[in-house]
Every structure is written in structure tokens, then in C-alpha cells.
Coordinates of C-alpha atoms and ligand atoms in Angstrom, one line a residue:
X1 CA 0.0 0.0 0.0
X2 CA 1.5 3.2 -0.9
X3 CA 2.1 6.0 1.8
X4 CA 0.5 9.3 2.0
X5 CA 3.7 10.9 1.6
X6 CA 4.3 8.1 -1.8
X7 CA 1.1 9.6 -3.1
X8 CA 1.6 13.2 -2.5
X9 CA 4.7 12.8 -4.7
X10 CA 2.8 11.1 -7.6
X11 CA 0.5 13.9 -6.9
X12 CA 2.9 16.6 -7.5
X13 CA 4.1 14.8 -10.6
X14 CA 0.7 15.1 -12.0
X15 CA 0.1 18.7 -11.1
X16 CA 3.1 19.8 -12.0
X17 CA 2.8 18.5 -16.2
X18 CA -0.3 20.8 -16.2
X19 CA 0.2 24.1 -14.3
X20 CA -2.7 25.7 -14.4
X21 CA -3.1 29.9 -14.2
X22 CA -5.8 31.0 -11.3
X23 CA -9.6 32.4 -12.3
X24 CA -8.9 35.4 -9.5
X25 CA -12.4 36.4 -10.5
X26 CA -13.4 32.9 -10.1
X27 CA -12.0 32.7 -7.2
X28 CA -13.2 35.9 -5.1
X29 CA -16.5 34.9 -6.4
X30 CA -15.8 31.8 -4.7
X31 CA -14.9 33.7 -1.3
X32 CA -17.7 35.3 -1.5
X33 CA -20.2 32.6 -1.5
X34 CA -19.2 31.1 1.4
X35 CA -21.4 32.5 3.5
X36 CA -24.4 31.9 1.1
X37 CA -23.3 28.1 1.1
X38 CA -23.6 28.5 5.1
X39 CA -26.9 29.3 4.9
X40 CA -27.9 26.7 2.4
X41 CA -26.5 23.9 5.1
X42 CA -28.3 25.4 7.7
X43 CA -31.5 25.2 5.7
X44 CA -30.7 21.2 4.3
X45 CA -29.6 20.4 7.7
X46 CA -32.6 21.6 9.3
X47 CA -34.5 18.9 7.2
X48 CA -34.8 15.6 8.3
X49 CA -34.5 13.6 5.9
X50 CA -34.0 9.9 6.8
X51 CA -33.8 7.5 3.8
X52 CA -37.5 6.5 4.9
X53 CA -38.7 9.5 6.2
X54 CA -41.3 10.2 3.3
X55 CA -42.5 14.1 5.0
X56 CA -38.8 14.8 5.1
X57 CA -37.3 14.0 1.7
X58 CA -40.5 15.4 0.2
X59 CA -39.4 18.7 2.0
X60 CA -36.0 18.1 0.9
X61 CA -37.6 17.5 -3.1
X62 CA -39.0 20.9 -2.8
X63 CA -36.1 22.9 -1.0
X64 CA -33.8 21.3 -4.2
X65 CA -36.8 22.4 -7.0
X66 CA -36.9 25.9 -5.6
X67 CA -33.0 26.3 -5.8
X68 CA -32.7 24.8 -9.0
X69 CA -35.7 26.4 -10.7
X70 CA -33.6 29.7 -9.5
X71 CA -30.7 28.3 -12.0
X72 CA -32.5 27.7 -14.5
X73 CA -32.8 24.4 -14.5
X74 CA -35.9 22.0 -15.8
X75 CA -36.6 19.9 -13.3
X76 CA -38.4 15.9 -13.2
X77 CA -39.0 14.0 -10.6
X78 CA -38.6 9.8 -11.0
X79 CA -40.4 8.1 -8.4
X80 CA -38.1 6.1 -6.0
X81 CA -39.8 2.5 -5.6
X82 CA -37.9 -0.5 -4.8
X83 CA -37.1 -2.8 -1.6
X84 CA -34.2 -5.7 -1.7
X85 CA -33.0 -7.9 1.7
X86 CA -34.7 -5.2 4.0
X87 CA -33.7 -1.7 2.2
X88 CA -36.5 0.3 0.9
X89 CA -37.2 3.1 -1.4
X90 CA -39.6 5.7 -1.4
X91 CA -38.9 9.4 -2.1
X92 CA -38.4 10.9 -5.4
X93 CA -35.2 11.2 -7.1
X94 CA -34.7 15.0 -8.8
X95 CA -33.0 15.4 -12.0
X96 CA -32.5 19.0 -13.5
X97 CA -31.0 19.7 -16.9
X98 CA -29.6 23.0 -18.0
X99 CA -28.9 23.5 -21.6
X100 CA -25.9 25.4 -22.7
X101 CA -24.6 26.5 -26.4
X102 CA -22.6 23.8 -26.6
X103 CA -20.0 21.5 -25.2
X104 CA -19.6 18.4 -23.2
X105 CA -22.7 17.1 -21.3
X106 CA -21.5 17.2 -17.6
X107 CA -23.6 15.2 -14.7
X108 CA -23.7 16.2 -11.3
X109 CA -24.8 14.4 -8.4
X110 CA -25.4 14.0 -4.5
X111 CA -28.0 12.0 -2.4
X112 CA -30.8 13.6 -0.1
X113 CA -31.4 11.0 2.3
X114 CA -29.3 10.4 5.6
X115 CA -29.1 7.5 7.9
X116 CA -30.7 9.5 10.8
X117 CA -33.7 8.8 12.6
X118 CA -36.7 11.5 13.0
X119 CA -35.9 13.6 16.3
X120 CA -32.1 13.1 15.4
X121 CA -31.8 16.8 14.8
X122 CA -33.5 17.8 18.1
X123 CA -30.8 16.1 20.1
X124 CA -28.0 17.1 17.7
X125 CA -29.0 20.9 16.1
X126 CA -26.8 22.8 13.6
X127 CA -24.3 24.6 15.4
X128 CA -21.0 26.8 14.3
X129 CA -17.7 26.3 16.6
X130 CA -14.8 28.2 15.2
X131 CA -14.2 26.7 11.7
X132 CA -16.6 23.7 11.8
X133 CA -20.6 23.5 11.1
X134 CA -21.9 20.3 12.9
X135 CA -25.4 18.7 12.4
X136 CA -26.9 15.3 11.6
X137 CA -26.2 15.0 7.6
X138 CA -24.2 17.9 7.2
X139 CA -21.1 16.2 5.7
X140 CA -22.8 12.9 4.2
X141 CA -24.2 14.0 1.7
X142 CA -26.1 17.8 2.8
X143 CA -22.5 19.3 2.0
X144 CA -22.2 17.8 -1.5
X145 CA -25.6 19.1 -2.4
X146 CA -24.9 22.5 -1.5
X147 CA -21.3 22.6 -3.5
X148 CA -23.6 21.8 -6.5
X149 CA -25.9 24.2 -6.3
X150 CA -23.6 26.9 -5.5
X151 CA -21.3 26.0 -7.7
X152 CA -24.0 26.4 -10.3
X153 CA -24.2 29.7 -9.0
X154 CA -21.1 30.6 -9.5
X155 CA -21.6 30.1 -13.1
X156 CA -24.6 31.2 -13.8
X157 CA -23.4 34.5 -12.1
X158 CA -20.4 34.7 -14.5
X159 CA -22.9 33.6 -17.7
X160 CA -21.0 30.6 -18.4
X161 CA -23.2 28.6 -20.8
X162 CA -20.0 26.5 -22.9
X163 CA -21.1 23.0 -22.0
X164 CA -23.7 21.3 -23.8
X165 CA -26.0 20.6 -20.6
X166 CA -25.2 20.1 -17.1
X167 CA -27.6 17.6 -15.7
X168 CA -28.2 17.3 -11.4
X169 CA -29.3 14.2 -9.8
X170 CA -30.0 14.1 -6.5
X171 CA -31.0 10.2 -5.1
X172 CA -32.9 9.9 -1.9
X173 CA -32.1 6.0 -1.1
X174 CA -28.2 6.6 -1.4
X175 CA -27.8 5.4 2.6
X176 CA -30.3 2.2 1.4
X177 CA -28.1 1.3 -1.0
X178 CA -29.3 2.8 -4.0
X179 CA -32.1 0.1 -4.4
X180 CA -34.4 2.6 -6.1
X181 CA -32.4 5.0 -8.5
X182 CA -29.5 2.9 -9.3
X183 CA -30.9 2.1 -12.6
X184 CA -31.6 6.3 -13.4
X185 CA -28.0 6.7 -12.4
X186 CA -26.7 4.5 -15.2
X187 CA -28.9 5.7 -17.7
X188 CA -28.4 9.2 -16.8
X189 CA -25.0 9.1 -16.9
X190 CA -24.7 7.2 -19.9
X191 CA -26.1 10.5 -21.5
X192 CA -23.2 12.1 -20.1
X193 CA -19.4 12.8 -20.9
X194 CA -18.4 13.5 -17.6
X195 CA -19.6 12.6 -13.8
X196 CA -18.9 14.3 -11.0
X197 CA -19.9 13.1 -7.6
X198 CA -20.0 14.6 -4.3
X199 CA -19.6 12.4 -1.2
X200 CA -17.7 14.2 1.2
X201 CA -13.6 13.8 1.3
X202 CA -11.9 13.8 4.7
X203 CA -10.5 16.7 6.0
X204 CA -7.0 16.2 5.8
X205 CA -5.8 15.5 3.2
X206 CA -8.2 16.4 1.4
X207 CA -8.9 13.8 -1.7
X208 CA -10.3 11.8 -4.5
X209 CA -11.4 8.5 -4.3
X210 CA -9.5 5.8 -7.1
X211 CA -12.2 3.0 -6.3
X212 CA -14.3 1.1 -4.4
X213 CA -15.1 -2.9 -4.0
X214 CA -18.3 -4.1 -5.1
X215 CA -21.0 -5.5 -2.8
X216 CA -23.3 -8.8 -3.5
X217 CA -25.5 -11.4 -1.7
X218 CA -26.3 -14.5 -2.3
X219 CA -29.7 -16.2 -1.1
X220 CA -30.7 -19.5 -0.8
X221 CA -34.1 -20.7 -0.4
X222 CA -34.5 -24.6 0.5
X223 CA -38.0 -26.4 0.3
X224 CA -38.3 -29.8 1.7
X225 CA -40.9 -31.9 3.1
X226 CA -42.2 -31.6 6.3
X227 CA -43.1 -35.6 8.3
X228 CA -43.5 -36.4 11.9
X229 CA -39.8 -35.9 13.5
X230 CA -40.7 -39.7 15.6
X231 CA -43.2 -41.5 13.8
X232 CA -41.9 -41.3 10.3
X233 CA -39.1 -39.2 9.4
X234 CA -37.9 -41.1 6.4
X235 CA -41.2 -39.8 4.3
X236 CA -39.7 -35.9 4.9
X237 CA -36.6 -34.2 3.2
X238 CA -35.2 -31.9 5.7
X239 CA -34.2 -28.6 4.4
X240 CA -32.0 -28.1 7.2
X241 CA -30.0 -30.9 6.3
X242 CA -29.6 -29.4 2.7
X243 CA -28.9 -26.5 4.0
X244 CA -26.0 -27.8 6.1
X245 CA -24.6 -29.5 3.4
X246 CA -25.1 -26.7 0.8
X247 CA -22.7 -24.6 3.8
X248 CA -20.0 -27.0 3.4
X249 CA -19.7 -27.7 0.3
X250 CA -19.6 -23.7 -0.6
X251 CA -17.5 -22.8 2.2
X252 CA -14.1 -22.6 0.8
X253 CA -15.2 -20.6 -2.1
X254 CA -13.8 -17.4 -0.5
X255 CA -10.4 -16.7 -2.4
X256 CA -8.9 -14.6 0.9
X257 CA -7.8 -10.7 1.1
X258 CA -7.5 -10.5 -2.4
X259 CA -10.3 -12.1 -4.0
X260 CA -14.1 -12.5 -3.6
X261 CA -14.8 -12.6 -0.2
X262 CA -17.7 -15.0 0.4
X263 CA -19.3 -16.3 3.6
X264 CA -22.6 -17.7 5.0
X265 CA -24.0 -14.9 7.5
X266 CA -27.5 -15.9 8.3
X267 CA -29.4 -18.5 8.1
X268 CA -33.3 -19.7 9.3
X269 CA -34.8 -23.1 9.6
X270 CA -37.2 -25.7 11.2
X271 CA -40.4 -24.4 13.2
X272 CA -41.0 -27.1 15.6
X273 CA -38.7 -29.6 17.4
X274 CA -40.9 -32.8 16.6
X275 CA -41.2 -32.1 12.4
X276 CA -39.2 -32.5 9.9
X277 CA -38.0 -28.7 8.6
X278 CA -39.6 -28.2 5.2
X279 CA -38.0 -25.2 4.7
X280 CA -34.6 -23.1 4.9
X281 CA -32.9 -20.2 4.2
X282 CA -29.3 -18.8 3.7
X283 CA -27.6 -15.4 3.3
X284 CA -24.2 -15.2 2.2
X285 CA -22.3 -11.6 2.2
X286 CA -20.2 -11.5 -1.0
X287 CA -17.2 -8.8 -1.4
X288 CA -15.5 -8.4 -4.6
X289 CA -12.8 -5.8 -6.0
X290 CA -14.0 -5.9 -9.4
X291 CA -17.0 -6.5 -11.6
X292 CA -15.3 -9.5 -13.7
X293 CA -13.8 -11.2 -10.5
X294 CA -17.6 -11.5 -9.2
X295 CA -18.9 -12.1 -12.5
X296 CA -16.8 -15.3 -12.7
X297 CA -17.2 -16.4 -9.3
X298 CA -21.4 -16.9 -9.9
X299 CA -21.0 -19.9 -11.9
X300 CA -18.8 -21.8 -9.5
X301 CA -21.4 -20.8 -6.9
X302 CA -24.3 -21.6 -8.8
X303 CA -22.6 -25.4 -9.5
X304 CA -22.0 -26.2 -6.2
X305 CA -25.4 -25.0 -4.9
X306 CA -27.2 -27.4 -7.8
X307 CA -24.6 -30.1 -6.7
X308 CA -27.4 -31.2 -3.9
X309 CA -26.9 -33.7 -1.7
X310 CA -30.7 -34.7 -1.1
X311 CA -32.3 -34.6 -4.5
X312 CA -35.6 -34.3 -3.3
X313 CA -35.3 -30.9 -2.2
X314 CA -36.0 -27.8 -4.2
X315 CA -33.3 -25.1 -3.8
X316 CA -33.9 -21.6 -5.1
X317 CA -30.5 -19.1 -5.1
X318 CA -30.6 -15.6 -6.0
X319 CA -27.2 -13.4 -6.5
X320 CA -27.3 -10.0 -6.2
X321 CA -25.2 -7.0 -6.7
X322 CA -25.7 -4.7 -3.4
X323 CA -23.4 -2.1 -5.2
X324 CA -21.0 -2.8 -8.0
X325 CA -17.2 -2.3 -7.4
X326 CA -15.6 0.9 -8.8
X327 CA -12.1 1.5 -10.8
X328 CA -11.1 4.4 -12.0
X329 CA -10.5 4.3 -15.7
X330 CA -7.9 5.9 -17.8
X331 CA -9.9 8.5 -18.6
X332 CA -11.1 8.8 -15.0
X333 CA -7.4 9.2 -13.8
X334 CA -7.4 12.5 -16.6
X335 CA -10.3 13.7 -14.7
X336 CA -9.0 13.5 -11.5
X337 CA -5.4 15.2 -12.7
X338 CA -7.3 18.2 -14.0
X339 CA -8.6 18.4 -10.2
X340 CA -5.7 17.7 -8.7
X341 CA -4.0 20.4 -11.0
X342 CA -6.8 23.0 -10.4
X343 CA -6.7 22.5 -6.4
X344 CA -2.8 23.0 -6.7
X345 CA -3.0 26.3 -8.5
X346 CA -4.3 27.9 -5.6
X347 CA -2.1 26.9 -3.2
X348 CA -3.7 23.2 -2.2
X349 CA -3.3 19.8 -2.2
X350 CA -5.5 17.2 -3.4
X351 CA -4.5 13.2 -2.4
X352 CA -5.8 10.2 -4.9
X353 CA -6.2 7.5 -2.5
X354 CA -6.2 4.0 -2.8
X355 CA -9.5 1.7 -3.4
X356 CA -11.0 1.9 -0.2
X357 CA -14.0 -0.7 1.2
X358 CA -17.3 1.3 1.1
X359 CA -19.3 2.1 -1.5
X360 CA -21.0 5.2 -3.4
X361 CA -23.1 6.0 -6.2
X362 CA -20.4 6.8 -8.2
X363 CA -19.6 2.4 -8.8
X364 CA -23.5 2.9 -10.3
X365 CA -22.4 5.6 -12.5
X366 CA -19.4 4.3 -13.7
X367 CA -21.3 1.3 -14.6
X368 CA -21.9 3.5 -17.8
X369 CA -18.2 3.6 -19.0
X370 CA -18.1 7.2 -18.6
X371 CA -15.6 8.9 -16.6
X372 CA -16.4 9.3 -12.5
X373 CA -14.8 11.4 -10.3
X374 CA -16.2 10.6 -6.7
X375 CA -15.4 13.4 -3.1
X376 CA -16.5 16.0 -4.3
X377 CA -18.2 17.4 -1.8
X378 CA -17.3 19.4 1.6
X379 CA -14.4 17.8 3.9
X380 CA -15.8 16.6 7.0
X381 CA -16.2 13.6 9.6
X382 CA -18.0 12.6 11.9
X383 CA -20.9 10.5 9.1
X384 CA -23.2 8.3 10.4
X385 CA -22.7 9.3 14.0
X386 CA -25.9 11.4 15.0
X387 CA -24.0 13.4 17.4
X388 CA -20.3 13.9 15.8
X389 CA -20.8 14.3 12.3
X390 CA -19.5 18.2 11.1
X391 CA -17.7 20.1 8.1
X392 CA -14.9 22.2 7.6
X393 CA -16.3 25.8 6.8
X394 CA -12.9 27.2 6.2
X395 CA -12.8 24.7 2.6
X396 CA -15.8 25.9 0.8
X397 CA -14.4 28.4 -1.5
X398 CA -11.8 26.3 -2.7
X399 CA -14.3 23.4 -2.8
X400 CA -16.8 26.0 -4.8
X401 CA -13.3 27.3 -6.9
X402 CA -12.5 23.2 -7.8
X403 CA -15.7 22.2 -8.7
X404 CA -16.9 25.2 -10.9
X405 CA -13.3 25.7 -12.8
X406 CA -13.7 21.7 -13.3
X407 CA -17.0 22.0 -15.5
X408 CA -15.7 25.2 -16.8
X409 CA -12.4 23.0 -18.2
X410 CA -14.6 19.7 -19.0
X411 CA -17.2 22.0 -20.7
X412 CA -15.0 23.4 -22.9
X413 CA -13.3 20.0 -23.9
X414 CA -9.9 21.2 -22.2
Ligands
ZN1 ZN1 -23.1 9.6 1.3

């Protein structure tokens, strides 16, 4: 694994083959948005919005219309419906599309929802100490909206219309997953040259995320035949038996640190002590560090499932991709050197670091072949603790100056 310091060097190597001269209108227009960009957190934070809090993602639909009506944009809404292995769906996901005169097609995106509970906010309210915001949401993913949309200001102020159309899409089931706008991620980026996406980097260094591993289950259903546990047993087939069997005869399909990771986490069975079980059920938590790696592991699962030891028993397995894994491509390391570049004109540093574990909608956007660049949004800590979770206030106009001279350059085709 390399070192921070390793990467920093690689960094400047980049940076350095593509000095870049600084917008200094750009960027006191950045300075001076700051403030506005406050405001907007304080507002976003201020809604609850819990991935199945339906009242408070509708709020949050109609906080993001007004703003991007205010740009300009058109704005649909694509009803959110969808529920997989206990994760649900049911806001509406916003897209907005600006037209320009011309130039790449850029896609922008963040998600609504947050992993808090109703009442979070009451416990844990938006407050200011020194340099840092804190509130429930704030960094994950309440910051990354409000870089958009006031990075879209930004342009708008300065009439910047060189792209073809910048396109926002803001997913409430991001914290679930996904399970509901995954498939209007692809498609929308696949009408894209260019996505940028805004989950929150951490606050120092400050950087871009290269990749993430990809995310499956497997599920096996077992039916069998239920008898008298004492009077007749032979006339049952016991699923639990099967499914004991079907355990070890998968188990050593995990290929270790480097591979698919694959192993049996739950499993269900048997009602009563004196009959037969006539039914079972597995779950298997699947980890894999790229697309083809899982892609060939499905088959050798799918043969040793079907390779049953009692042949009277009907076994039903379902493999499915949580989230996909994410790699940068070639074209996604350019992207990420015109950032790095553009963060180092002004004085700052931006670290690519290596594939990490978790996952973001950016592995469902790069599922379109199109570039992805993935942290854009504020630096900050703290996610998915109610209590802890804050931003860095002191970053936003160079996180307003990165993002807006990065569709500027993209736009133009530079
Ligand atoms: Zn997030």
C-alpha cells in the first residue's frame, strides 16, 4: 500500500505536467459565497430527511426544486420505488437539466437521504464552533448538495453557458443502497461525458477517491418436506439438512484478502422440534474488488449450490449486486489530474487515495463507461454518528473554486 507521503509525490508529478493559471475572478467569487453556502447547510440540515422519512425527503424535493428552478434548471421527478434484503425506497429522485450553447454534457450528483432517525436533529442541532458546522447529515451528503448548487451559481453569475447541458441528480435512497435510482444513475450518466460526484472527502488531506469494492448477496431458499420428526421421518426431506450441506460444500469458495470474499452470515430453519424442517434459508455476504472477479465467481457458486446432496429438495439461489465495485479508468485518472491540478493552482493539495471498502453512487455511475470522479463534496467527519458528524467551513471556496473551474475545463473540452 503506498504511503500518504508516496502519493503526495505522484500527486505533485501530476500537477506539476499541467500548471494551471488561477480564475482570481473565479475565485473571489468563490470567497464570497461562502457565507451563502452556510446558509444553504443550515437550511438542508434543518430537514430531516432519513432514507425513509417520506415528510422529510419530500421537503427536501421541494427545497432542491426551488434552488434549481432559480438556475434555471428544468426539473423531473422519477419516483423512487424499490425494496431488496430489508432496504426500501420511497422518495423521489430529482434530476435538473440546463442546456448550454454547446459542449460536453456534464452530470452532477449527491444524495438527499441520511441515515438519521426522525428527532435526530433535536438532540443534535446545527451549530458553528470556530471553523466547523456540525449537524446530523451535514457532511454525508447535505455538503455535496450544497457545493452543487452553488457552484452552479457561480456560473450562472459569471454567464458561463460553454457546456452542452449540465444535468443534477439528487438520489434519496443513497444510505439504502441505492435500491431505487441505481438504474436512473446509469442511464443518466450514460447521457453524459463526464460525472462528478460529491460524497464528502476527509478533511485532511483532502482527496479523490481511485475505487471502491463491489457489494453482492447470495440467497438460498430450501424447500423440503415436512413428516413427523418420531413416527416417520424417512417420508420428509429436511431442508436443514440441505442447507447444512449446501454450507459446506460452498465454504471454501472465498479466495482470501484479495479475492471475492464469500461467507454464510444468516441462516433460518425448522419451526417445531418434533417435524421435519420443510424449509430453509441462507444469506451469504459477497465482497469483490471488481465487476469481472464476481462475474466469474457466480458460476462456480451456482454449481455447487445445484450439486445437492438430497435430490428431493427444491433449492432456489438468487445473487445479487448490493453495489458494484468501482475503478477508475484511464480517462477517469485524466479527470482526477485536472482536479488535482486545479486544487494546486491555488495553493492546495488534493491526495488520490487507494480503493477503499465502502461504496458510493459513483460504482453505479461508472457502470456507464463514462468517466467518474467521486469526493467531491465538503471535507468533514464525523458520518453516520448522530452526534459527531460536522464540516470544515474554512474549505468551501476552494471546494466552490474546484468544482466550478472543473465543468468550466470539461465543458470546454480542455
Ligand atoms: Zn453519502
Amino acid at each position: 500500500m503506498k504511503t500518504i507521503n508516496d502519493i503526495s509525490k505522484i500527486n505533485d508529478q501530476l500537477a506539476d505536467s499541467a500548471a494551471l493559471a488561477v480564475d482570481q475572478q473565479l475565485l473571489a467569487a468563490a470567497e464570497a459565497e461562502k457565507c451563502a453556502l452556510i446558509r444553504t447547510l443550515l437550511c438542508l440540515v434543518g430537514i430531516e430527511s432519513g432514507s425513509t422519512d417520506k415528510a422529510g425527503i419530500e421537503e427536501m424535493n421541494y427545497q432542491i426544486e426551488q434552488e434549481l428552478n432559480d438556475l434555471g434548471f428544468s426539473v423531473t421527478r422519477h419516483p423512487s420505488k424499490g425494496s431488496s434484503e430489508g432496504r426500501v425506497s420511497l422518495g423521489d429522485n430529482i434530476v435538473g437539466v440546463l442546456k448550454g450553447n454547446g459542449g460536453k454534457n456534464i452530470m452532477l450528483q449527491a444524495h438527499q437521504d441520511t441515515v438519521y432517525q426522525r428527532g435526530t436533529l433535536e438532540k443534535s442541532p446545527f451549530y458553528i464552533d470556530g471553523d466547523f458546522a456540525y449537524g446530523p447529515g451535514i457532511a454525508d451528503d447535505k455538503g455535496g448538495i450544497a457545493v452543487i448548487l452553488h457552484s452552479l451559481k457561480l456560473l450562472k453569475d459569471r454567464g458561463f453557458k460553454d457546456f452542452g447541458s449540465i444535468t443534477v441528480l439528487f438520489n434519496t435512497d443513497e444510505e439504502q443502497s441505492s435500491v431505487g435510482s441505481k438504474e436512473l444513475i446509469t442511464s443518466t450518466a450514460q447521457l453524459n461525458d463526464y460525472i462528478l460526484s460529491f460524497e464528502p472527502t476527509i478533511i485532511n488531506p483532502e482527496g479523490l477517491i481511485s475505487g471502491t469494492s463491489g457489494i453482492g448477496t447470495a440467497t438460498v431458499t430450501i424447500t423440503g418436506k415436512a413428516a413427523h420428526a418420531g413416527a416417520e421421518p424417512e417420508k420428509g426431506v429436511n431442508a436443514l439438512v440441505e442447507a447444512a450441506d449446501l454450507i459446506l460444500r460452498t465454504a471454501d469458495l472465498d479466495q482470501g484478502p484479495n479475492g471475492v470474499r464469500f461467507n454464510w452470515t444468516m441462516a433460518e430453519a425448522g419451526e417445531v422440534r418434533n417435524a421435519i424442517p420443510a424449509h430453509a434459508s441462507l444469506l451469504a455476504d459477497i465482497r469483490f474488488p471488481t465487476n469481472e472477479m464476481f462475474e466469474a465467481f457466480k458460476p462456480e457458486l451456482e454449481a455447487r449450490v445445484a450439486n445437492q446432496k438430497l435430490v428431493d429438495a427444491k433449492i432456489e439461489l438468487v445473487i445479487d449486486t448490493t453495489r458494484p465495485a468501482f475503478d477508475v479508468t484511464e480517462e477517469g485518472k485524466q479527470l482526477m489530474d485536472k482536479a488535482v491540478a486545479i486544487y494546486k493552482s491555488i495553493g492546495h493539495q488534493l491526495i488520490i487515495f487507494p480503493k477503499t471498502g465502502g461504496g458510493s453512487d459513483a460504482a453505479f455511475a461508472a457502470l456507464s463507461g463514462k468517466p467518474v470522479i467521486e469526493a467531491l463534496g465538503l471535507p468533514g467527519a464525523g458520518y453516520h454518528t448522530s452526534n459527531a458528524e460536522y464540516v470544515n467551513l474554512e474549505a468551501i471556496p476552494r471546494r466552490l473554486y474546484l468544482t466550478s473551474k472543473l465543468i468550466m475545463l470539461l465543458a470546454q473540452g480542455e
